[in-house]
Structure formats: structure tokens, C-alpha cells
Amino acid sequence: MPIVFAWSLCLSVLVVLLSTIPLTIGRVKAGYSMENMSAPRALFDELPDFGKRAVWCHQNCWESISIHAPACILCLITLPNSNISLIAAWIHPLLRLFYIGAYVFNVPIARGLLWASGLFTTIVLYKEGLTKIMLIN
């Protein structure tokens, strides 16, 4: 069972890394080159709309992993044995992957629902891990 939480952590990090793909495509379409490497963020105003959304999406992916990773580590330490924690751990990376598509392709309702669902899965992991700590004490 602890392997599920490790996989959730690894796959969620992979999703953050995958979020660089639309970001890179947007930068290339805006004329990103070796000359721009000294200040890649200065190119933001030149990005196409999907490229701007890709930047914001990538930033949100980093924000998401910063709260999801500790939840996974908490569960790796406490080893909750509930089905809900296993489901939350498996579904989080998938929701975040779909979130990237919804963000980049400008589907606001899906983006909002996927963001909230992903956050909910992280909250579930915290709840399950903390509940296990409370039961131990």
C-alpha cells in the first residue's frame, strides 16, 4: 500500500515536468531563441494566448506539487489503510494532467473543476494521514 503514495508523488512531479511542454511550444511560437535565454520571462508579452495560459498553468503546477508532496510524504510515514486515501493518491496525478489540457485549451469550467478536485484529493491525503497520527497517540 505505501507504494501508492510514492507513485502518486512521482507521477505528480512528472505532471509538473510535462507542463513544460505547452510552455515550450508557446515560447517557440513567440520566437524564443538562444538570444532570449538570458531573460525568458521577458518574452511573456509576445506569447500567444495559449502560451500565456501555459505559463500560468505551469506556475500553478508548482504550487500544487508544493502542497501535494508533503501530503504524500505524510501518508508514506503514517501508512493510512483506507480505500479513500488510495483512490485520492491514484487520481490526483490524473486530475492534474487533465487540468493542464483544460488550462492550455481554455476550458474554464473544466479547469476549475479539475483544480478543485485535485486540491480535494490532496486534502483527503492530509486528513487520512493526520487521522492515522491521532489514532496512534
Short mmCIF file of N, CA and C in Angstrom, two decimals:
data_model
loop_
_atom_site.label_atom_id
_atom_site.label_comp_id
_atom_site.label_asym_id
_atom_site.label_seq_id
_atom_site.Cartn_x
_atom_site.Cartn_y
_atom_site.Cartn_z
N MET A 1 0.80 -1.20 0.00
CA MET A 1 0.00 0.00 0.00
C MET A 1 0.85 1.27 0.00
N PRO A 2 1.95 1.36 0.75
CA PRO A 2 2.71 2.62 0.72
C PRO A 2 3.23 2.97 -0.66
N ILE A 3 3.35 1.99 -1.51
CA ILE A 3 3.84 2.24 -2.86
C ILE A 3 2.91 3.18 -3.62
N VAL A 4 1.62 3.15 -3.29
CA VAL A 4 0.65 4.02 -3.95
C VAL A 4 0.98 5.49 -3.69
N PHE A 5 1.37 5.81 -2.46
CA PHE A 5 1.68 7.20 -2.12
C PHE A 5 2.98 7.63 -2.79
N ALA A 6 3.92 6.73 -2.89
CA ALA A 6 5.17 7.03 -3.60
C ALA A 6 4.90 7.25 -5.08
N TRP A 7 4.06 6.41 -5.66
CA TRP A 7 3.70 6.58 -7.07
C TRP A 7 2.96 7.90 -7.30
N SER A 8 2.07 8.24 -6.40
CA SER A 8 1.33 9.50 -6.52
C SER A 8 2.29 10.68 -6.53
N LEU A 9 3.27 10.62 -5.65
CA LEU A 9 4.26 11.69 -5.58
C LEU A 9 5.08 11.76 -6.87
N CYS A 10 5.56 10.62 -7.32
CA CYS A 10 6.39 10.59 -8.53
C CYS A 10 5.60 11.01 -9.77
N LEU A 11 4.39 10.49 -9.91
CA LEU A 11 3.57 10.85 -11.07
C LEU A 11 3.16 12.32 -11.04
N SER A 12 2.92 12.84 -9.86
CA SER A 12 2.56 14.26 -9.75
C SER A 12 3.73 15.15 -10.13
N VAL A 13 4.93 14.76 -9.77
CA VAL A 13 6.12 15.51 -10.20
C VAL A 13 6.27 15.41 -11.71
N LEU A 14 6.01 14.23 -12.26
CA LEU A 14 6.07 14.06 -13.72
C LEU A 14 5.08 14.99 -14.41
N VAL A 15 3.90 15.14 -13.85
CA VAL A 15 2.90 16.05 -14.43
C VAL A 15 3.43 17.49 -14.43
N VAL A 16 4.11 17.89 -13.36
CA VAL A 16 4.70 19.23 -13.33
C VAL A 16 5.70 19.37 -14.47
N LEU A 17 6.51 18.35 -14.66
CA LEU A 17 7.50 18.39 -15.74
C LEU A 17 6.82 18.41 -17.11
N LEU A 18 5.73 17.66 -17.26
CA LEU A 18 5.01 17.64 -18.53
C LEU A 18 4.37 19.00 -18.84
N SER A 19 4.11 19.78 -17.80
CA SER A 19 3.51 21.10 -18.03
C SER A 19 4.47 22.04 -18.76
N THR A 20 5.74 21.66 -18.87
CA THR A 20 6.68 22.49 -19.62
C THR A 20 6.51 22.32 -21.13
N ILE A 21 5.84 21.26 -21.56
CA ILE A 21 5.68 21.03 -23.00
C ILE A 21 4.86 22.14 -23.65
N PRO A 22 3.62 22.44 -23.19
CA PRO A 22 2.90 23.54 -23.84
C PRO A 22 3.59 24.88 -23.61
N LEU A 23 4.26 25.03 -22.49
CA LEU A 23 5.02 26.25 -22.23
C LEU A 23 6.12 26.44 -23.27
N THR A 24 6.84 25.37 -23.55
CA THR A 24 7.92 25.42 -24.55
C THR A 24 7.36 25.69 -25.94
N ILE A 25 6.26 25.04 -26.29
CA ILE A 25 5.63 25.26 -27.59
C ILE A 25 5.22 26.73 -27.74
N GLY A 26 4.64 27.30 -26.69
CA GLY A 26 4.26 28.72 -26.72
C GLY A 26 5.47 29.62 -26.91
N ARG A 27 6.54 29.30 -26.23
CA ARG A 27 7.75 30.12 -26.36
C ARG A 27 8.34 30.02 -27.76
N VAL A 28 8.35 28.84 -28.32
CA VAL A 28 8.88 28.65 -29.67
C VAL A 28 8.04 29.44 -30.67
N LYS A 29 6.71 29.39 -30.51
CA LYS A 29 5.84 30.13 -31.43
C LYS A 29 6.03 31.64 -31.30
N ALA A 30 6.49 32.09 -30.13
CA ALA A 30 6.73 33.52 -29.91
C ALA A 30 8.11 33.95 -30.37
N GLY A 31 8.91 33.01 -30.87
CA GLY A 31 10.23 33.36 -31.37
C GLY A 31 11.34 33.18 -30.36
N TYR A 32 11.13 32.34 -29.37
CA TYR A 32 12.16 32.08 -28.36
C TYR A 32 13.39 31.48 -29.03
N SER A 33 14.53 32.00 -28.67
CA SER A 33 15.77 31.52 -29.27
C SER A 33 16.88 31.58 -28.23
N MET A 34 18.07 31.21 -28.62
CA MET A 34 19.21 31.22 -27.72
C MET A 34 19.49 32.64 -27.20
N GLU A 35 19.17 33.63 -28.00
CA GLU A 35 19.39 35.02 -27.57
C GLU A 35 18.48 35.41 -26.41
N ASN A 36 17.29 34.78 -26.33
CA ASN A 36 16.34 35.10 -25.26
C ASN A 36 16.64 34.38 -23.95
N MET A 37 17.59 33.47 -23.96
CA MET A 37 17.81 32.65 -22.78
C MET A 37 18.22 33.44 -21.55
N SER A 38 18.76 34.61 -21.73
CA SER A 38 19.17 35.40 -20.57
C SER A 38 17.96 35.97 -19.81
N ALA A 39 16.82 36.09 -20.48
CA ALA A 39 15.62 36.63 -19.84
C ALA A 39 14.36 36.02 -20.46
N PRO A 40 14.13 34.71 -20.26
CA PRO A 40 13.00 34.06 -20.91
C PRO A 40 11.64 34.61 -20.48
N ARG A 41 11.55 35.15 -19.28
CA ARG A 41 10.26 35.68 -18.81
C ARG A 41 9.91 37.01 -19.47
N ALA A 42 10.90 37.67 -20.02
CA ALA A 42 10.66 38.93 -20.71
C ALA A 42 9.86 38.71 -22.00
N LEU A 43 9.82 37.49 -22.46
CA LEU A 43 9.11 37.13 -23.69
C LEU A 43 7.61 36.96 -23.46
N PHE A 44 7.15 37.06 -22.22
CA PHE A 44 5.76 36.76 -21.89
C PHE A 44 4.76 37.53 -22.75
N ASP A 45 4.97 38.81 -22.92
CA ASP A 45 4.02 39.62 -23.69
C ASP A 45 3.93 39.21 -25.15
N GLU A 46 4.95 38.52 -25.64
CA GLU A 46 4.98 38.07 -27.03
C GLU A 46 4.31 36.71 -27.23
N LEU A 47 4.03 36.02 -26.12
CA LEU A 47 3.45 34.68 -26.22
C LEU A 47 2.04 34.72 -26.79
N PRO A 48 1.66 33.69 -27.57
CA PRO A 48 0.26 33.59 -27.98
C PRO A 48 -0.59 33.33 -26.73
N ASP A 49 -1.90 33.50 -26.84
CA ASP A 49 -2.77 33.34 -25.67
C ASP A 49 -2.59 31.98 -24.99
N PHE A 50 -2.50 30.89 -25.77
CA PHE A 50 -2.33 29.58 -25.15
C PHE A 50 -0.98 29.51 -24.42
N GLY A 51 0.01 30.22 -24.93
CA GLY A 51 1.32 30.24 -24.30
C GLY A 51 1.29 30.96 -22.96
N LYS A 52 0.52 32.03 -22.88
CA LYS A 52 0.35 32.73 -21.60
C LYS A 52 -0.36 31.82 -20.60
N ARG A 53 -1.41 31.14 -21.07
CA ARG A 53 -2.10 30.21 -20.19
C ARG A 53 -1.17 29.07 -19.76
N ALA A 54 -0.29 28.65 -20.67
CA ALA A 54 0.67 27.59 -20.33
C ALA A 54 1.62 28.04 -19.24
N VAL A 55 2.02 29.30 -19.26
CA VAL A 55 2.88 29.85 -18.20
C VAL A 55 2.14 29.81 -16.87
N TRP A 56 0.91 30.30 -16.86
CA TRP A 56 0.13 30.32 -15.62
C TRP A 56 -0.14 28.89 -15.13
N CYS A 57 -0.42 28.00 -16.06
CA CYS A 57 -0.66 26.60 -15.71
C CYS A 57 0.59 25.98 -15.08
N HIS A 58 1.74 26.24 -15.69
CA HIS A 58 2.99 25.70 -15.16
C HIS A 58 3.25 26.22 -13.75
N GLN A 59 3.00 27.50 -13.54
CA GLN A 59 3.17 28.06 -12.20
C GLN A 59 2.23 27.40 -11.20
N ASN A 60 0.98 27.17 -11.63
CA ASN A 60 0.03 26.51 -10.75
C ASN A 60 0.44 25.07 -10.46
N CYS A 61 1.04 24.41 -11.43
CA CYS A 61 1.51 23.04 -11.20
C CYS A 61 2.56 23.00 -10.09
N TRP A 62 3.45 23.99 -10.08
CA TRP A 62 4.45 24.06 -9.00
C TRP A 62 3.77 24.32 -7.66
N GLU A 63 2.76 25.18 -7.66
CA GLU A 63 2.02 25.45 -6.42
C GLU A 63 1.34 24.18 -5.93
N SER A 64 0.76 23.44 -6.84
CA SER A 64 0.05 22.22 -6.48
C SER A 64 0.98 21.17 -5.90
N ILE A 65 2.13 20.96 -6.52
CA ILE A 65 3.05 19.93 -6.03
C ILE A 65 3.61 20.33 -4.67
N SER A 66 3.69 21.63 -4.41
CA SER A 66 4.24 22.07 -3.11
C SER A 66 3.32 21.72 -1.95
N ILE A 67 2.03 21.51 -2.21
CA ILE A 67 1.15 21.05 -1.13
C ILE A 67 0.84 19.56 -1.23
N HIS A 68 0.93 19.00 -2.43
CA HIS A 68 0.65 17.57 -2.59
C HIS A 68 1.81 16.69 -2.11
N ALA A 69 3.02 17.11 -2.36
CA ALA A 69 4.18 16.30 -1.96
C ALA A 69 4.21 16.05 -0.45
N PRO A 70 4.01 17.06 0.40
CA PRO A 70 4.00 16.77 1.83
C PRO A 70 2.87 15.82 2.24
N ALA A 71 1.72 15.92 1.55
CA ALA A 71 0.61 15.02 1.86
C ALA A 71 1.00 13.57 1.55
N CYS A 72 1.68 13.37 0.43
CA CYS A 72 2.15 12.02 0.07
C CYS A 72 3.17 11.52 1.08
N ILE A 73 4.08 12.40 1.47
CA ILE A 73 5.11 12.00 2.44
C ILE A 73 4.47 11.68 3.78
N LEU A 74 3.48 12.48 4.19
CA LEU A 74 2.75 12.19 5.43
C LEU A 74 2.13 10.79 5.38
N CYS A 75 1.52 10.47 4.24
CA CYS A 75 0.90 9.15 4.09
C CYS A 75 1.95 8.04 4.00
N LEU A 76 3.09 8.32 3.44
CA LEU A 76 4.17 7.33 3.42
C LEU A 76 4.67 7.03 4.83
N ILE A 77 4.63 8.03 5.69
CA ILE A 77 5.09 7.86 7.07
C ILE A 77 4.02 7.19 7.93
N THR A 78 2.78 7.64 7.79
CA THR A 78 1.71 7.14 8.67
C THR A 78 1.01 5.89 8.16
N LEU A 79 1.11 5.64 6.85
CA LEU A 79 0.51 4.46 6.22
C LEU A 79 -0.99 4.28 6.51
N PRO A 80 -1.80 5.26 6.11
CA PRO A 80 -3.25 5.06 6.29
C PRO A 80 -3.71 3.88 5.44
N ASN A 81 -4.65 3.13 5.95
CA ASN A 81 -5.08 1.93 5.23
C ASN A 81 -6.52 2.04 4.74
N SER A 82 -6.92 3.24 4.38
CA SER A 82 -8.27 3.44 3.87
C SER A 82 -8.29 3.43 2.35
N ASN A 83 -9.38 2.95 1.80
CA ASN A 83 -9.53 2.95 0.34
C ASN A 83 -9.58 4.37 -0.21
N ILE A 84 -10.16 5.29 0.56
CA ILE A 84 -10.27 6.67 0.08
C ILE A 84 -8.89 7.30 -0.11
N SER A 85 -7.94 6.96 0.76
CA SER A 85 -6.60 7.52 0.60
C SER A 85 -5.91 6.94 -0.63
N LEU A 86 -6.16 5.68 -0.90
CA LEU A 86 -5.56 5.06 -2.09
C LEU A 86 -6.15 5.65 -3.37
N ILE A 87 -7.46 5.83 -3.37
CA ILE A 87 -8.12 6.42 -4.55
C ILE A 87 -7.64 7.85 -4.76
N ALA A 88 -7.57 8.62 -3.68
CA ALA A 88 -7.12 10.02 -3.79
C ALA A 88 -5.69 10.09 -4.32
N ALA A 89 -4.84 9.19 -3.83
CA ALA A 89 -3.44 9.19 -4.28
C ALA A 89 -3.33 8.86 -5.76
N TRP A 90 -4.10 7.89 -6.23
CA TRP A 90 -4.02 7.50 -7.65
C TRP A 90 -4.63 8.54 -8.56
N ILE A 91 -5.72 9.14 -8.13
CA ILE A 91 -6.46 10.03 -9.04
C ILE A 91 -5.84 11.42 -9.15
N HIS A 92 -5.11 11.86 -8.14
CA HIS A 92 -4.54 13.21 -8.16
C HIS A 92 -3.70 13.49 -9.41
N PRO A 93 -2.70 12.67 -9.73
CA PRO A 93 -1.90 12.99 -10.93
C PRO A 93 -2.73 13.02 -12.21
N LEU A 94 -3.72 12.16 -12.29
CA LEU A 94 -4.58 12.12 -13.47
C LEU A 94 -5.39 13.42 -13.59
N LEU A 95 -5.95 13.86 -12.48
CA LEU A 95 -6.70 15.12 -12.49
C LEU A 95 -5.81 16.29 -12.89
N ARG A 96 -4.60 16.31 -12.36
CA ARG A 96 -3.67 17.39 -12.68
C ARG A 96 -3.24 17.36 -14.15
N LEU A 97 -3.13 16.17 -14.71
CA LEU A 97 -2.79 16.07 -16.13
C LEU A 97 -3.91 16.63 -16.99
N PHE A 98 -5.14 16.28 -16.68
CA PHE A 98 -6.29 16.82 -17.41
C PHE A 98 -6.41 18.33 -17.18
N TYR A 99 -6.01 18.78 -15.99
CA TYR A 99 -6.04 20.21 -15.67
C TYR A 99 -5.16 21.00 -16.65
N ILE A 100 -4.00 20.45 -16.98
CA ILE A 100 -3.11 21.13 -17.92
C ILE A 100 -3.82 21.33 -19.26
N GLY A 101 -4.46 20.28 -19.75
CA GLY A 101 -5.18 20.40 -21.02
C GLY A 101 -6.30 21.42 -20.96
N ALA A 102 -7.07 21.38 -19.86
CA ALA A 102 -8.19 22.32 -19.71
C ALA A 102 -7.69 23.76 -19.63
N TYR A 103 -6.55 23.95 -18.98
CA TYR A 103 -6.00 25.31 -18.83
C TYR A 103 -5.47 25.81 -20.17
N VAL A 104 -4.64 25.01 -20.81
CA VAL A 104 -4.00 25.45 -22.05
C VAL A 104 -5.02 25.65 -23.17
N PHE A 105 -6.03 24.77 -23.24
CA PHE A 105 -7.04 24.88 -24.29
C PHE A 105 -8.22 25.75 -23.88
N ASN A 106 -8.09 26.45 -22.75
CA ASN A 106 -9.06 27.45 -22.31
C ASN A 106 -10.48 26.90 -22.15
N VAL A 107 -10.59 25.93 -21.27
CA VAL A 107 -11.90 25.37 -20.90
C VAL A 107 -12.08 25.67 -19.41
N PRO A 108 -12.54 26.90 -19.10
CA PRO A 108 -12.53 27.37 -17.72
C PRO A 108 -13.31 26.51 -16.73
N ILE A 109 -14.49 26.04 -17.11
CA ILE A 109 -15.29 25.24 -16.17
C ILE A 109 -14.57 23.94 -15.83
N ALA A 110 -14.06 23.27 -16.84
CA ALA A 110 -13.32 22.03 -16.59
C ALA A 110 -12.07 22.32 -15.78
N ARG A 111 -11.39 23.41 -16.11
CA ARG A 111 -10.18 23.77 -15.37
C ARG A 111 -10.49 23.97 -13.90
N GLY A 112 -11.54 24.71 -13.61
CA GLY A 112 -11.92 24.96 -12.22
C GLY A 112 -12.30 23.69 -11.48
N LEU A 113 -13.07 22.83 -12.14
CA LEU A 113 -13.47 21.57 -11.50
C LEU A 113 -12.28 20.65 -11.28
N LEU A 114 -11.39 20.60 -12.25
CA LEU A 114 -10.19 19.75 -12.11
C LEU A 114 -9.26 20.30 -11.03
N TRP A 115 -9.13 21.62 -10.96
CA TRP A 115 -8.30 22.22 -9.92
C TRP A 115 -8.87 21.89 -8.54
N ALA A 116 -10.18 22.10 -8.37
CA ALA A 116 -10.82 21.84 -7.08
C ALA A 116 -10.75 20.36 -6.71
N SER A 117 -10.95 19.50 -7.70
CA SER A 117 -10.89 18.05 -7.44
C SER A 117 -9.48 17.63 -7.05
N GLY A 118 -8.48 18.19 -7.72
CA GLY A 118 -7.09 17.87 -7.38
C GLY A 118 -6.75 18.34 -5.97
N LEU A 119 -7.20 19.54 -5.63
CA LEU A 119 -6.98 20.05 -4.28
C LEU A 119 -7.69 19.17 -3.25
N PHE A 120 -8.89 18.74 -3.59
CA PHE A 120 -9.65 17.86 -2.68
C PHE A 120 -8.91 16.55 -2.42
N THR A 121 -8.32 15.97 -3.46
CA THR A 121 -7.58 14.71 -3.26
C THR A 121 -6.39 14.92 -2.32
N THR A 122 -5.74 16.07 -2.42
CA THR A 122 -4.63 16.38 -1.53
C THR A 122 -5.13 16.55 -0.10
N ILE A 123 -6.25 17.23 0.07
CA ILE A 123 -6.84 17.41 1.40
C ILE A 123 -7.20 16.06 2.01
N VAL A 124 -7.73 15.16 1.18
CA VAL A 124 -8.05 13.81 1.66
C VAL A 124 -6.80 13.11 2.19
N LEU A 125 -5.69 13.24 1.47
CA LEU A 125 -4.45 12.60 1.93
C LEU A 125 -3.99 13.19 3.26
N TYR A 126 -4.08 14.50 3.41
CA TYR A 126 -3.72 15.12 4.69
C TYR A 126 -4.64 14.60 5.80
N LYS A 127 -5.93 14.57 5.52
CA LYS A 127 -6.90 14.12 6.52
C LYS A 127 -6.63 12.68 6.94
N GLU A 128 -6.39 11.81 5.96
CA GLU A 128 -6.14 10.40 6.28
C GLU A 128 -4.83 10.22 7.04
N GLY A 129 -3.80 10.94 6.64
CA GLY A 129 -2.52 10.85 7.35
C GLY A 129 -2.60 11.39 8.76
N LEU A 130 -3.27 12.53 8.93
CA LEU A 130 -3.41 13.11 10.26
C LEU A 130 -4.32 12.27 11.15
N THR A 131 -5.35 11.69 10.57
CA THR A 131 -6.22 10.79 11.34
C THR A 131 -5.42 9.61 11.87
N LYS A 132 -4.57 9.08 11.04
CA LYS A 132 -3.74 7.94 11.47
C LYS A 132 -2.82 8.36 12.63
N ILE A 133 -2.28 9.57 12.57
CA ILE A 133 -1.43 10.07 13.66
C ILE A 133 -2.25 10.17 14.95
N MET A 134 -3.47 10.69 14.83
CA MET A 134 -4.32 10.84 16.01
C MET A 134 -4.68 9.48 16.61
N LEU A 135 -4.84 8.48 15.77
CA LEU A 135 -5.17 7.13 16.27
C LEU A 135 -3.99 6.48 16.97
N ILE A 136 -2.78 6.84 16.54
CA ILE A 136 -1.57 6.27 17.15
C ILE A 136 -1.38 6.83 18.55
N ASN A 137 -1.68 8.12 18.73
CA ASN A 137 -1.46 8.77 20.03
C ASN A 137 -2.60 8.51 20.94
#
